[in-house]
Short mmCIF file of C-alpha atoms in Angstrom, two decimals:
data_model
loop_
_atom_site.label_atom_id
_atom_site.label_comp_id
_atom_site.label_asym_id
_atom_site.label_seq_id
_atom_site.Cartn_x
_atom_site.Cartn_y
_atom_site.Cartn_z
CA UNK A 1 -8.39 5.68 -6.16
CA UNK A 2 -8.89 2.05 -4.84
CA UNK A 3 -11.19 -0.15 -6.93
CA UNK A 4 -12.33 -4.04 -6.44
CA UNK A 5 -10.68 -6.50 -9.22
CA UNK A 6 -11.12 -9.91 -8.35
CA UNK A 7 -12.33 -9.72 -4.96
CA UNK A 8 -8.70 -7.42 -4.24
CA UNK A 9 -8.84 -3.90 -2.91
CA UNK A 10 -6.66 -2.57 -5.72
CA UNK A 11 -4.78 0.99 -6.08
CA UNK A 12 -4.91 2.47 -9.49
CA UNK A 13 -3.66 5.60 -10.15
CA UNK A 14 -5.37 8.60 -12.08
CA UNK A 15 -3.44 11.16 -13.48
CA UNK A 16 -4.09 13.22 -11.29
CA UNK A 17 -8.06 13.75 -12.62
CA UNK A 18 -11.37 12.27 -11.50
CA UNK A 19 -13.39 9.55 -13.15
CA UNK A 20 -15.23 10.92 -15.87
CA UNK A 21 -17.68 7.98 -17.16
CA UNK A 22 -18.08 10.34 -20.48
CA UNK A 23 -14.41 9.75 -21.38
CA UNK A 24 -12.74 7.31 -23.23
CA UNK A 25 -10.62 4.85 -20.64
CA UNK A 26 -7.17 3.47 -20.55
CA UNK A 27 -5.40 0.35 -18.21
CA UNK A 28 -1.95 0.35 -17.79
CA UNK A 29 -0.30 -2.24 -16.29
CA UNK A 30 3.18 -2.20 -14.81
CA UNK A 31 5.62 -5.07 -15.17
CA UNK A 32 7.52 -6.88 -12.44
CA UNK A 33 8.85 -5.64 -9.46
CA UNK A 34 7.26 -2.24 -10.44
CA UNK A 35 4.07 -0.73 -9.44
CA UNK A 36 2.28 2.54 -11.05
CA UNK A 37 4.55 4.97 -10.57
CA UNK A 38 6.27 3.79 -13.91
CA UNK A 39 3.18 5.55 -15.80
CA UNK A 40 3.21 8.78 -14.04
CA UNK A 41 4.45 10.86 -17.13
CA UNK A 42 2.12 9.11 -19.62
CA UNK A 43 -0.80 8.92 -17.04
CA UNK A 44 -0.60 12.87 -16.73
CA UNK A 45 -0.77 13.60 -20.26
CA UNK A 46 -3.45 11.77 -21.25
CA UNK A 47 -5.53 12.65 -17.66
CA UNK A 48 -5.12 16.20 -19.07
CA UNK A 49 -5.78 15.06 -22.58
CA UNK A 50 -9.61 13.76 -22.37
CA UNK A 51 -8.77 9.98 -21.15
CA UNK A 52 -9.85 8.44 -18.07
CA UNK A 53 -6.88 7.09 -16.96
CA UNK A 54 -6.49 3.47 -14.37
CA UNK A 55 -2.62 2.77 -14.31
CA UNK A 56 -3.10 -0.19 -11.55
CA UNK A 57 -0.90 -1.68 -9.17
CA UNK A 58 -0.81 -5.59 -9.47
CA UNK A 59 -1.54 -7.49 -6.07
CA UNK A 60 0.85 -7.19 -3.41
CA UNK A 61 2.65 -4.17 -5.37
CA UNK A 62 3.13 -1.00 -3.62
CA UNK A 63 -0.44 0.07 -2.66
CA UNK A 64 -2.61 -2.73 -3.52
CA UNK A 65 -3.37 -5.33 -0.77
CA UNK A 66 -2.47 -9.14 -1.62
CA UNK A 67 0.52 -11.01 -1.85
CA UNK A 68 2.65 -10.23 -5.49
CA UNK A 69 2.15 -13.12 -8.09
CA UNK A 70 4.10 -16.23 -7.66
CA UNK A 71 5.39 -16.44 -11.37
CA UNK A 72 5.20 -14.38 -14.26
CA UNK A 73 2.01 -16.52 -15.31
CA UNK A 74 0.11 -15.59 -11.89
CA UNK A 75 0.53 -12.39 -13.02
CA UNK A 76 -0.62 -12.31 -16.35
CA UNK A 77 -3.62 -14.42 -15.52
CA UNK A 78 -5.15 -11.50 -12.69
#
């Protein structure tokens, strides 16, 4: 699913399930030079397990639009 943070079109990945607004949620964020795909085991389980689940890809990572963070700071502060 693509969702709006900060005025980016951003992907975030779901386990596999749809948004259920009834469920408990969970963010996971990748680290450098990665992009969602290093959640896909952990997304699963809890998708199947009664969590919502939004493992995002940072800006300019894999399929979110933008240009990636200049420094490790850029990053942390999106």
């Amino acid at each position: 699913m693509y969702i709006d943070i900060k005025g980016q079109r951003s992907y975030a990945y779901t386990g596999g399930k749809d948004f259920n607004p009834a469920q408990p949620t969970v963010v996971l964020v990748h680290g450098v030079l990665c992009d969602h795909s290093v959640w896909l085991l952990q997304s699963r389980y809890l998708a199947h397990h009664g969590w919502n689940v939004l493992a995002v890809d940072l800006p300019g990572h894999c399929k979110s639009a933008g240009a990636p963070p200049a420094s490790v700071q850029e990053g942390a502060a999106f």
